[in-house]
Short mmCIF file of C-alpha atoms in Angstrom, two decimals:
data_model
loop_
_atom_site.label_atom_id
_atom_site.label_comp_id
_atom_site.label_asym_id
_atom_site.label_seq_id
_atom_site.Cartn_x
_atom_site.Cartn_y
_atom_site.Cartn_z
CA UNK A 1423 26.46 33.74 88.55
CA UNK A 1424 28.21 33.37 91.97
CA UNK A 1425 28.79 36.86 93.93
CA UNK A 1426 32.60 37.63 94.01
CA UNK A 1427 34.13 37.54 97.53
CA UNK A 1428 35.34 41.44 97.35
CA UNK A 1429 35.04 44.02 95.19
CA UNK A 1430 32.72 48.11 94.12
CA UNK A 1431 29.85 47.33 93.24
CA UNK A 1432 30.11 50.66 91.22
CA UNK A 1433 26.39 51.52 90.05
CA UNK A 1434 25.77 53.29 86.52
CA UNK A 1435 25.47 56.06 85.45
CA UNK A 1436 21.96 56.28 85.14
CA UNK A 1437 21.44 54.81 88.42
CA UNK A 1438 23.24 57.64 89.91
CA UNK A 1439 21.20 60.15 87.98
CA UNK A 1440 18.15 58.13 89.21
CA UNK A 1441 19.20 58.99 92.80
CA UNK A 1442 19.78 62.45 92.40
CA UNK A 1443 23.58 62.39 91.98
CA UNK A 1444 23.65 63.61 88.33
CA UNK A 1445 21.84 66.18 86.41
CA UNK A 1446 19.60 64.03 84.02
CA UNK A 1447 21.19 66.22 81.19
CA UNK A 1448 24.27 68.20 80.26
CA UNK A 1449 21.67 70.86 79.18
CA UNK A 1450 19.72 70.51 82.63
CA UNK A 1451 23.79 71.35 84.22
CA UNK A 1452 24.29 74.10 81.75
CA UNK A 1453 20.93 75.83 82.07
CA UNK A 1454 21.64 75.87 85.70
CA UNK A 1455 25.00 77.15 85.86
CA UNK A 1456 23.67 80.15 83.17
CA UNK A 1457 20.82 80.78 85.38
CA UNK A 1458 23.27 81.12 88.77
CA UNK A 1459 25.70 82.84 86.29
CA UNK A 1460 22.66 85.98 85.81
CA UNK A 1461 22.09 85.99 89.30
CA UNK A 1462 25.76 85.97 90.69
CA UNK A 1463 26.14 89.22 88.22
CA UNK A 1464 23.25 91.14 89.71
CA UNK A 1465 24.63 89.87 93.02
CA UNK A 1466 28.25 91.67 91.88
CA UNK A 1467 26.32 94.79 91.76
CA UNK A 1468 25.09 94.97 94.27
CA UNK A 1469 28.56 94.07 96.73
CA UNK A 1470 29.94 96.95 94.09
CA UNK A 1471 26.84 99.45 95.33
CA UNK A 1472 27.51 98.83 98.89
CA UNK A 1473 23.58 97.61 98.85
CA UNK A 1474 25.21 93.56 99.85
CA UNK A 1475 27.69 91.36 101.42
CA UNK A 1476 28.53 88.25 101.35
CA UNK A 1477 27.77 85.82 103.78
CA UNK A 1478 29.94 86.11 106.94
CA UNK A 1479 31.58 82.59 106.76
CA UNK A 1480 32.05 83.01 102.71
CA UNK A 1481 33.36 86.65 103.14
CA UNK A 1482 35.70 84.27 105.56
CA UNK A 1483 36.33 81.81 103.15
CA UNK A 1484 37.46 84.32 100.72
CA UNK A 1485 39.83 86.25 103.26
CA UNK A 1486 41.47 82.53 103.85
CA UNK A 1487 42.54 81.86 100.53
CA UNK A 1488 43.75 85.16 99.41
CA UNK A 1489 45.39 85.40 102.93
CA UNK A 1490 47.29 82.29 102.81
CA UNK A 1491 49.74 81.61 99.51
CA UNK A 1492 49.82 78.10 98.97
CA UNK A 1493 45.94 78.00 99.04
CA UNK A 1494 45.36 81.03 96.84
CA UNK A 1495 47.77 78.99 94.31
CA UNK A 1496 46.12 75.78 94.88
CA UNK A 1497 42.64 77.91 93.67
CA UNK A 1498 44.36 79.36 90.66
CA UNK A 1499 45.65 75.94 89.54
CA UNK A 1500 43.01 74.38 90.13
CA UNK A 1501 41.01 76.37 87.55
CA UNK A 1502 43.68 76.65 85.58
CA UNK A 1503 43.64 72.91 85.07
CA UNK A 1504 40.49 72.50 84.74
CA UNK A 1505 38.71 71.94 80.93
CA UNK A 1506 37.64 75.25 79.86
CA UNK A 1507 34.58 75.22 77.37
CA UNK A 1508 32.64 78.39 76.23
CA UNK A 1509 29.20 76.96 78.32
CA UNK A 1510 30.66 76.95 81.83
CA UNK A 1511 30.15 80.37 83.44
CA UNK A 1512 32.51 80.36 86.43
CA UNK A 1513 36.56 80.29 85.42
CA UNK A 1514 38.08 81.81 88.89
CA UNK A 1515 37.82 81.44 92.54
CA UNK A 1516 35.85 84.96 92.53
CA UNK A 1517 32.90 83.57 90.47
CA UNK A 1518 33.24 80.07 92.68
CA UNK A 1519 32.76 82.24 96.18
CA UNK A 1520 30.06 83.90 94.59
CA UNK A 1521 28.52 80.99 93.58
CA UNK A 1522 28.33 79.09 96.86
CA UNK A 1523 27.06 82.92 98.29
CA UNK A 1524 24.15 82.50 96.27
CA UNK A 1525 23.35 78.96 96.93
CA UNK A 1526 23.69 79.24 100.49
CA UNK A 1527 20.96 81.76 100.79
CA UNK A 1528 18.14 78.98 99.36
CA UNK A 1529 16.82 75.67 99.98
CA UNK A 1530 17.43 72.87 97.55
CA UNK A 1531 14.47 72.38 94.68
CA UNK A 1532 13.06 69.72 93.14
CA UNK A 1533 14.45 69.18 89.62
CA UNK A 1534 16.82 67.40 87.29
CA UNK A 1535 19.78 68.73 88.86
CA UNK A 1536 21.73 67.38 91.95
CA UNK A 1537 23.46 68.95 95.14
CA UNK A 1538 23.93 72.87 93.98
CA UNK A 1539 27.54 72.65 95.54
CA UNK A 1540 28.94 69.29 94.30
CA UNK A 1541 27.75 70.90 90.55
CA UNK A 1542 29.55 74.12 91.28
CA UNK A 1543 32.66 71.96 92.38
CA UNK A 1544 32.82 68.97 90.23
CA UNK A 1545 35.21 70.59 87.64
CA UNK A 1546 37.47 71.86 90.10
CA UNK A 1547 37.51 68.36 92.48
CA UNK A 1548 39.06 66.92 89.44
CA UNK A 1549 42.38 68.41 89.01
CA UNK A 1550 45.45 68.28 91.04
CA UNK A 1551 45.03 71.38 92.13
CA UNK A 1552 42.17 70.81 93.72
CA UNK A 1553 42.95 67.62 95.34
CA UNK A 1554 45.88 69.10 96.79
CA UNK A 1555 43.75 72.53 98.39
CA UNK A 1556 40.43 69.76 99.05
CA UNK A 1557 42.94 68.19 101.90
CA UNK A 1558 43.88 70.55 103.69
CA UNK A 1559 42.82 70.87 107.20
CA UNK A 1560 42.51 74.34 107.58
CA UNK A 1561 40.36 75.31 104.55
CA UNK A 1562 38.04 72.24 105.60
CA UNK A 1563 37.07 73.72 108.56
CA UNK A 1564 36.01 77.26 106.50
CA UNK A 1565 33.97 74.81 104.59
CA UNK A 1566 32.37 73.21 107.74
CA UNK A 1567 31.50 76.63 109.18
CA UNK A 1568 30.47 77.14 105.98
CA UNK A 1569 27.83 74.18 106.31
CA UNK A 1570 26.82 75.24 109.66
CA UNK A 1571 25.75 78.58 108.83
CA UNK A 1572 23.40 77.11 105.87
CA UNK A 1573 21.92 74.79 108.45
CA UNK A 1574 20.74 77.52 110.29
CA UNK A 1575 18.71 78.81 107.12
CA UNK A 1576 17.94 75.14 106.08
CA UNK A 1577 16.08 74.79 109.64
CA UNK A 1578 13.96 78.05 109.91
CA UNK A 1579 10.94 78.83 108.48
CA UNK A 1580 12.34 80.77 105.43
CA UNK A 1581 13.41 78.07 103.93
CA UNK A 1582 9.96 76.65 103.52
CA UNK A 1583 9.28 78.47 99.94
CA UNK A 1584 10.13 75.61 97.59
CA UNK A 1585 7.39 73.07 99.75
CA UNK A 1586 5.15 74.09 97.63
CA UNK A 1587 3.36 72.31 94.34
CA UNK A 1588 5.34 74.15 91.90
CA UNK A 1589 7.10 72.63 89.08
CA UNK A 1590 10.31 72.78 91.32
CA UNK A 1591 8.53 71.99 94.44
CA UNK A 1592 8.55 69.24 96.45
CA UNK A 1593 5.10 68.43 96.31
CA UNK A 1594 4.37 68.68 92.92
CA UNK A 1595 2.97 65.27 91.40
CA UNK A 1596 6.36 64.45 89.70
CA UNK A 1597 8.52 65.25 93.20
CA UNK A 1598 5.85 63.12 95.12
CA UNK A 1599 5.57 60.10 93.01
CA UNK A 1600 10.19 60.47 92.93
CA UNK A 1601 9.64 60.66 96.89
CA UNK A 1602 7.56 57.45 96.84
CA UNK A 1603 9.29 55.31 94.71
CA UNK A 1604 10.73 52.85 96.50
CA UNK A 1605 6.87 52.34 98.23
CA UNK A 1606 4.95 50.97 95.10
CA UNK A 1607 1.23 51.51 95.44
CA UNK A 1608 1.39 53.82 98.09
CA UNK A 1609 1.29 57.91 97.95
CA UNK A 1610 3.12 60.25 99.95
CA UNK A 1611 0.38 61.52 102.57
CA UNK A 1612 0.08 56.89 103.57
CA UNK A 1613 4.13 56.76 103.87
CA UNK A 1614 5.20 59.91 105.27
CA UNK A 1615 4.19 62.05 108.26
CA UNK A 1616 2.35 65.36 106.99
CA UNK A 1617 -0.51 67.25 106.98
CA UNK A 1618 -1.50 68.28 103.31
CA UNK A 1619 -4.71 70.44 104.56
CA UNK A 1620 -2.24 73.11 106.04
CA UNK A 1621 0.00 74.89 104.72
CA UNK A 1622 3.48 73.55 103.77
CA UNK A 1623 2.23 69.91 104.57
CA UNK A 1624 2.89 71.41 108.40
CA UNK A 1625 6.19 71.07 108.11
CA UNK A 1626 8.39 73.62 110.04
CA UNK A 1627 11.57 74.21 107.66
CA UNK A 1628 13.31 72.27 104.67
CA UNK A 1629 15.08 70.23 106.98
CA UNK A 1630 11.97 68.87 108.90
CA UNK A 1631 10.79 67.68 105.11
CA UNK A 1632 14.17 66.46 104.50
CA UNK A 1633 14.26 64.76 107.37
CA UNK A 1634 10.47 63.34 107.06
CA UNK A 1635 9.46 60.30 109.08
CA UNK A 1636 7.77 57.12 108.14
CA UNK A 1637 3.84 57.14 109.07
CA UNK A 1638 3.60 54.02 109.41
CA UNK A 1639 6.73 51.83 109.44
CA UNK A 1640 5.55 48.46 109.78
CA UNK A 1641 3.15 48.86 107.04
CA UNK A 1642 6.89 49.87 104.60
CA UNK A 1643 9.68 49.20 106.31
CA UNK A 1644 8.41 46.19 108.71
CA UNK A 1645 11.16 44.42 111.09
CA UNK A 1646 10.18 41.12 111.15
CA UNK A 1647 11.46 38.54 114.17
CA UNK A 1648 12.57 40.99 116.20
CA UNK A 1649 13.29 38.36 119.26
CA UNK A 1650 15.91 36.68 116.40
CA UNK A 1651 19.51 38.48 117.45
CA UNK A 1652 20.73 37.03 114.84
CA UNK A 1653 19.01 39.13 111.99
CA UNK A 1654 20.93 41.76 110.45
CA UNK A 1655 19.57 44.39 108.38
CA UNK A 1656 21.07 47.65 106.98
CA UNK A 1657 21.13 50.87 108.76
CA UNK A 1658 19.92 53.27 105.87
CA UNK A 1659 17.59 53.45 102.59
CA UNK A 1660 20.59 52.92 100.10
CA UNK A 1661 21.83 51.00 97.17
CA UNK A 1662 24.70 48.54 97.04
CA UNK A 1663 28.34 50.21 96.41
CA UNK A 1664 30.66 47.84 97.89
CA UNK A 1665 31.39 44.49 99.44
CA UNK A 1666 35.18 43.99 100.86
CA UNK A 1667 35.91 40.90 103.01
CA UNK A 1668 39.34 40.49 104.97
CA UNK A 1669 39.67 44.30 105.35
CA UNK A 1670 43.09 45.42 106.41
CA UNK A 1671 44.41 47.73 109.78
CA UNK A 1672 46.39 49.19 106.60
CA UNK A 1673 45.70 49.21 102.97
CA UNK A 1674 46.48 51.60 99.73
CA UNK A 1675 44.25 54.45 99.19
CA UNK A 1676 45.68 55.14 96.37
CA UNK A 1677 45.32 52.75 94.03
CA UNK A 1678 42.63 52.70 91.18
CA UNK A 1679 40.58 49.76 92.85
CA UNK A 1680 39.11 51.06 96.13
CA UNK A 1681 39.85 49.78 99.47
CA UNK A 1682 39.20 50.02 103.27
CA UNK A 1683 41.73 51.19 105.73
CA UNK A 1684 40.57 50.00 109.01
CA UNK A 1685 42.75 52.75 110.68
CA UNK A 1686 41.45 55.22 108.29
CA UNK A 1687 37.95 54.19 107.85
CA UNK A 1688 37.63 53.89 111.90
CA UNK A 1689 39.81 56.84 112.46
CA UNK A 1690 42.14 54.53 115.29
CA UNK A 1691 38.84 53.64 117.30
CA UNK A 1692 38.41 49.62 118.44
CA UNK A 1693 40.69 48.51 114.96
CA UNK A 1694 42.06 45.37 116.04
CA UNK A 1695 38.64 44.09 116.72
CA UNK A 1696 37.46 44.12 112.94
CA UNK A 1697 41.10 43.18 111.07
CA UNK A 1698 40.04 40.89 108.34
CA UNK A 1699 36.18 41.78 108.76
CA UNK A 1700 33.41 42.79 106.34
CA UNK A 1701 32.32 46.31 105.15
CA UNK A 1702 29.13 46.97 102.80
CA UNK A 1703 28.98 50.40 101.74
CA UNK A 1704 25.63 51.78 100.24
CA UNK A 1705 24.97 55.19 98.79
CA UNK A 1706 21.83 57.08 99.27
CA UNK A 1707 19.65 58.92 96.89
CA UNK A 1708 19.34 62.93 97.25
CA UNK A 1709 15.28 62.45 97.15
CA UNK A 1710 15.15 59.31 99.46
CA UNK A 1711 14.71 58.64 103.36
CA UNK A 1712 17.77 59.89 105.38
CA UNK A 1713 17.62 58.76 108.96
CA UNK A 1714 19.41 55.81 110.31
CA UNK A 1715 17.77 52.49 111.98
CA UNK A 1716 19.93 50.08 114.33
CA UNK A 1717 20.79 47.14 112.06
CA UNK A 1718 21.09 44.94 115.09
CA UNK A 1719 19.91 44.31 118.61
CA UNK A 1720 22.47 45.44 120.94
CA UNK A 1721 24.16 48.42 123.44
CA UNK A 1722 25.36 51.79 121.92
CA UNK A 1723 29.22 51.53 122.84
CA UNK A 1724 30.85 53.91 121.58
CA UNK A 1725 30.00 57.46 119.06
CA UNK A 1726 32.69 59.07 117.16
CA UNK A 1727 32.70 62.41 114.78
CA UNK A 1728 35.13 62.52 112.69
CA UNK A 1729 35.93 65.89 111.32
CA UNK A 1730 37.21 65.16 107.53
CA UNK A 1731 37.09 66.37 104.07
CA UNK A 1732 34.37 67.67 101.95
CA UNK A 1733 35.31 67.79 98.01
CA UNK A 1734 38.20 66.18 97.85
CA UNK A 1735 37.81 62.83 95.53
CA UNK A 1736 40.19 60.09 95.36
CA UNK A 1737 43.59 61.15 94.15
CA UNK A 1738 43.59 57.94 91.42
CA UNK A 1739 40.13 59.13 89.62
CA UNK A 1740 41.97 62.67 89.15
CA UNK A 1741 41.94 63.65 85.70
CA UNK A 1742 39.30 61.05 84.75
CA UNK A 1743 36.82 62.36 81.95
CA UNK A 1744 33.38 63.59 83.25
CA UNK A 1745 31.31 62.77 80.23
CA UNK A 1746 30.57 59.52 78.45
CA UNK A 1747 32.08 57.25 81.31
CA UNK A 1748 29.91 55.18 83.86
CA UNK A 1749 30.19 57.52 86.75
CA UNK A 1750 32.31 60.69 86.87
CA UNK A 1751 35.68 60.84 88.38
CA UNK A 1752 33.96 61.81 92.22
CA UNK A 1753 31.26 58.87 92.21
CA UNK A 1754 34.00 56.39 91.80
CA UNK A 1755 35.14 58.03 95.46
CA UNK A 1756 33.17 56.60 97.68
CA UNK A 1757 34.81 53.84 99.47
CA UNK A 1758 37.92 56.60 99.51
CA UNK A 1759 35.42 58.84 101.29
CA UNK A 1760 34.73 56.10 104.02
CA UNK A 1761 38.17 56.34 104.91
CA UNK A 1762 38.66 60.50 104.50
CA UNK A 1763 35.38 62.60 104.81
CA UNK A 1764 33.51 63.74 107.35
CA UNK A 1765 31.59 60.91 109.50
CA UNK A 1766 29.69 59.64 112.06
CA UNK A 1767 30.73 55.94 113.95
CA UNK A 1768 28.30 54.03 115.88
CA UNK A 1769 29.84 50.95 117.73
CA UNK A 1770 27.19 49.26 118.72
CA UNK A 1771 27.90 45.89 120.73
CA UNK A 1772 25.65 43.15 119.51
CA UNK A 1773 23.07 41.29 121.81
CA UNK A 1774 24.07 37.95 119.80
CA UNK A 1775 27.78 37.21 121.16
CA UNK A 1776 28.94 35.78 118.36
CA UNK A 1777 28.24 38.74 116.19
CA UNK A 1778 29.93 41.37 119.31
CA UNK A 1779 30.97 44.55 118.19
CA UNK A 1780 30.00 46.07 114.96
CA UNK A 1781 30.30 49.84 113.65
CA UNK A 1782 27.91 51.94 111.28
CA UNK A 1783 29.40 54.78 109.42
CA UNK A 1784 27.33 57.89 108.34
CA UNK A 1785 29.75 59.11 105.54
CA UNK A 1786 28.82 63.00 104.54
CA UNK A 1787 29.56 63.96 100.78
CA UNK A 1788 30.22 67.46 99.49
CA UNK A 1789 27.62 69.67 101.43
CA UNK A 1790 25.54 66.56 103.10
CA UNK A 1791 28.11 66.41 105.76
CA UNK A 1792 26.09 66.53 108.55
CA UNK A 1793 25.46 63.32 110.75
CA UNK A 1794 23.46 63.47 113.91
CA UNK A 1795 23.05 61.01 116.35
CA UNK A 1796 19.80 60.64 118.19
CA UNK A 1797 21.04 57.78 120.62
CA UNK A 1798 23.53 57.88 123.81
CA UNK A 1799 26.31 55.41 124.33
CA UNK A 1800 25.36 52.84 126.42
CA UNK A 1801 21.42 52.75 125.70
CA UNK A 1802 20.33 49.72 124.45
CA UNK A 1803 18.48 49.68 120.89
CA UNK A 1804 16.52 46.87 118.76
CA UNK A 1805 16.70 46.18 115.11
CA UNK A 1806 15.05 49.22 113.50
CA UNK A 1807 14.92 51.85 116.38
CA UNK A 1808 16.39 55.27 115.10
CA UNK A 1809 19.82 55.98 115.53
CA UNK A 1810 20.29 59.08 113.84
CA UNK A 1811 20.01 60.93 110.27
CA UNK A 1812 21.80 62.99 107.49
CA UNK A 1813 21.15 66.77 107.13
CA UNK A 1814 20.13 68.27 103.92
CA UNK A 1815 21.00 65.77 101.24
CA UNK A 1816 22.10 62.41 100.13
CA UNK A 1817 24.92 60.48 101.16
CA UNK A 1818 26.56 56.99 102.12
CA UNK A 1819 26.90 54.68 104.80
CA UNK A 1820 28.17 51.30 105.56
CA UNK A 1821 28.61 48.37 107.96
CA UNK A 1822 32.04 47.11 109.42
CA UNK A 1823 31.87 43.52 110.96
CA UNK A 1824 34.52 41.67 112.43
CA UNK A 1825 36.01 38.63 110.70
CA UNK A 1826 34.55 36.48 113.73
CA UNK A 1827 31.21 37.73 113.68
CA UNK A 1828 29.43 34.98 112.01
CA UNK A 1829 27.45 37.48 109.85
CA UNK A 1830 27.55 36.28 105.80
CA UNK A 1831 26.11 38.65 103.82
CA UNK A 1832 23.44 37.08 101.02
CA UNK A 1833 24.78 36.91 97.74
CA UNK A 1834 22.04 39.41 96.44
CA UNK A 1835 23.72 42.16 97.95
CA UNK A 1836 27.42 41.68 96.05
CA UNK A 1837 26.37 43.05 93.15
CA UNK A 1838 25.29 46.54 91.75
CA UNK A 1839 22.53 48.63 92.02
CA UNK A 1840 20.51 46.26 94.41
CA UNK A 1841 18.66 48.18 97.35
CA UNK A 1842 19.73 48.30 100.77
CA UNK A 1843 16.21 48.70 102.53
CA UNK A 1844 16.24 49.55 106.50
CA UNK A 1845 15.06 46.70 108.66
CA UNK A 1846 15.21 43.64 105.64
CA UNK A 1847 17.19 41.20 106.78
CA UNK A 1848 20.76 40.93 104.78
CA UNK A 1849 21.72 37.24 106.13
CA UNK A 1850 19.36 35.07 105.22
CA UNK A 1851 21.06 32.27 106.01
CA UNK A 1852 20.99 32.23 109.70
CA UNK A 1853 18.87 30.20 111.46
CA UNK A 1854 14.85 30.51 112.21
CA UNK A 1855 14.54 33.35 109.30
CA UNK A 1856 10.98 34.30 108.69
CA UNK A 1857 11.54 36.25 105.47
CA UNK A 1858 12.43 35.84 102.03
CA UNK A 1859 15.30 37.42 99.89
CA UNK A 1860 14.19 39.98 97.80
CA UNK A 1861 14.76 39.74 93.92
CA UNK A 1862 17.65 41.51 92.13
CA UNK A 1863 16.37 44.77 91.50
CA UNK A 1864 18.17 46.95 89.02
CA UNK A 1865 17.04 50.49 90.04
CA UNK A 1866 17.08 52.52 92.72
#
């Protein structure tokens, strides 16, 4: 079969539930909303009693909406639109604010859920009124305080209690072998930094175990030629989403097939230099490994944070059913997310001349919407040195080229659920190329 030119590589379903996107079950979703459900009630009480209060930013959040009309209506249309069925606990803004109250005071488990927050919101992110509060400016930056206050918690030591080898923990033998997947015949204490004779493996908070790094990366993630400038390799542990070729300054966000819009995508930084280029969008899995590696030789140029949205999926999935489809209405959103959510760009000007400039993008989804940067402009970085990482969960990321640069992408990668692994080469058919293509994979 030849690889089409441009188009989503959409993964399935199960794929996504493999990666920690989807609950495994509708009764693994179900039991979890019951079990917030109890615990938002005795919660109630005790704001009633005087004995609790919310969180500062979510008491803040709450002020915002009923303080400003068109938002409060937005929030009471949006749940008005919404399916209502008899198993879903939370049917008004009040229980939502709750809700995110509660999850913001733990650390993420191991399990058969997905993100806590993108669970809590998926029903609401697909009506119109949601789309329509989701985009707004103002209440984005609630969320993002929002975010910041949980990555406080996330990085001290009280958020250490679910390292543990509990069912839910993260090093029970089921979390371990998920965590090692992609690193056949190797166990968690060979691939990843830790010290399993102390306690909590020795690491400090959630986010230093979220943000584990490799023990040994030549041994998993080797680079290969390094002295070829030609190799280029992909900047995070993902799975193919999309391939685009002759990307537009301008295109339709709109529409039910989704595109790139350069100005978008690049929010007005260095455009003109990758009209007609190449993106490759990935998507990462909740359990994987979230820092970035330089997928070429060259000079940090340029970094960019772009302040975006944070639930709101793309306006032509609205509506869309949630069950019994290949992906639900918001994982069909990700190349709209590229060009609307919060992000990270790296320019990053490429040793090899004819390949020049060339951009990463750290895309955040839902409460992942933290990118970091752990490189300056102007430093100079080789194929596989860290550039940065995601905070707290999964997410997606992609590669912009310019249509000049020389770089053809292997036919391997243009179709679904093939993985993106940092530091294997993704044009293997430049010149002088030590390595071999990897096989089409079909999980994550």
């Amino acid at each position: 079969m030849s690889a089409p030119k441009s188009r989503t590589l959409r993964p399935s379903r199960e794929s996504f539930q493999n990666s920690g996107w989807l609950p495994k079950s509708q009764k693994a979703f179900h039991d979890y909303l019951n079990k917030l459900s109890k615990k938002v009630e005795k919660q109630r009480k005790l704001i009633r009693d005087g004995e609790a209060a919310l969180l500062q930013p979510v008491q803040e959040l709450k002020n915002f909406i009923e303080s400003e009309p068109t938002v409060y209506g937005e929030f009471i249309r949006m749940f008005e639109d919404a399916s209502q069925d008899d198993t879903d606990p939370h049917n008004s803004y009040e229980d939502l604010i709750c809700q995110i109250n509660e999850i913001f005071r733990q650390a993420p488990a191991f399990g058969d859920l997905g993100p806590p927050m993108y669970m809590i919101m998926a029903r609401i992110m697909n009506t119109q009124g949601g789309f329509s509060a989701f985009t707004k400016e103002n209440l984005n930056r609630h969320f993002k305080e929002m975010f910041v206050a949980w990555a406080l918690f996330l990085t001290s030591k009280d958020s250490r209690d679910v390292l543990d080898d509990s069912a839910d923990g993260w090093f029970s033998t089921e979390a371990k072998n998920k965590l090692t997947e992609q690193y056949p015949g190797r166990t968690f204490e060979q691939v990843f930094i830790c010290d399993p004779s102390v306690e909590y493996y020795g690491y400090t908070s959630y986010e230093d175990f979220f943000n584990r790094r490799f023990r040994d990366p030549e041994t998993d993630r080797p680079t290969g030629d390094l002295a070829n400038d030609a190799i280029v390799s992909f900047a995070t542990e993902s799975v193919t989403y999309a391939y685009k070729e002759n990307v537009q300054k301008y295109d339709e966000l709109f529409i039910k097939d989704e595109a790139y819009s350069l100005q978008h995508l690049l929010a007005g930084h260095n455009v003109e230099d990758f009209v007609c280029g190449t993106v490759l969008q990935g998507f990462l899995s909740t359990t994987g490994y979230h820092r970035w590696h330089a997928p070429v030789n060259g000079t940090i140029r340029q970094i960019v944070d772009v302040p975006g949205t944070y639930f709101a999926q793309a306006p032509s999935t609205i509506g869309e059913p949630t069950e019994d489809t290949d992906a639900p209405p918001y994982l069909q959103s990700l190349c709209f997310f590229a060009n609307t959510a919060a992000r990270q760009l790296i320019f990053i000007q490429a040793d090899n001349a004819q390949i020049g400039l060339m951009c990463v993008v750290s895309i955040g989804m839902t409460e992942i919407s933290t990118c970091e940067a752990t490189v300056y402009e102007g430093q100079h970085v080789v194929r596989g040195d860290e550039l940065g990482m995601f905070h707290f969960g999964g997410s997606s990321s992609a590669l912009v080229f310019r249509a000049g640069s020389g770089v053809n992408i292997d036919d391997v990668y243009k179709f679904p659920e093939v993985p993106l692994k940092i530091n294997q080469p993704l044009n293997m058919n430049i010149p002088n190329s030590p390595m071999v293509p990897p096989g089409l994979v079909r999980h994550v």
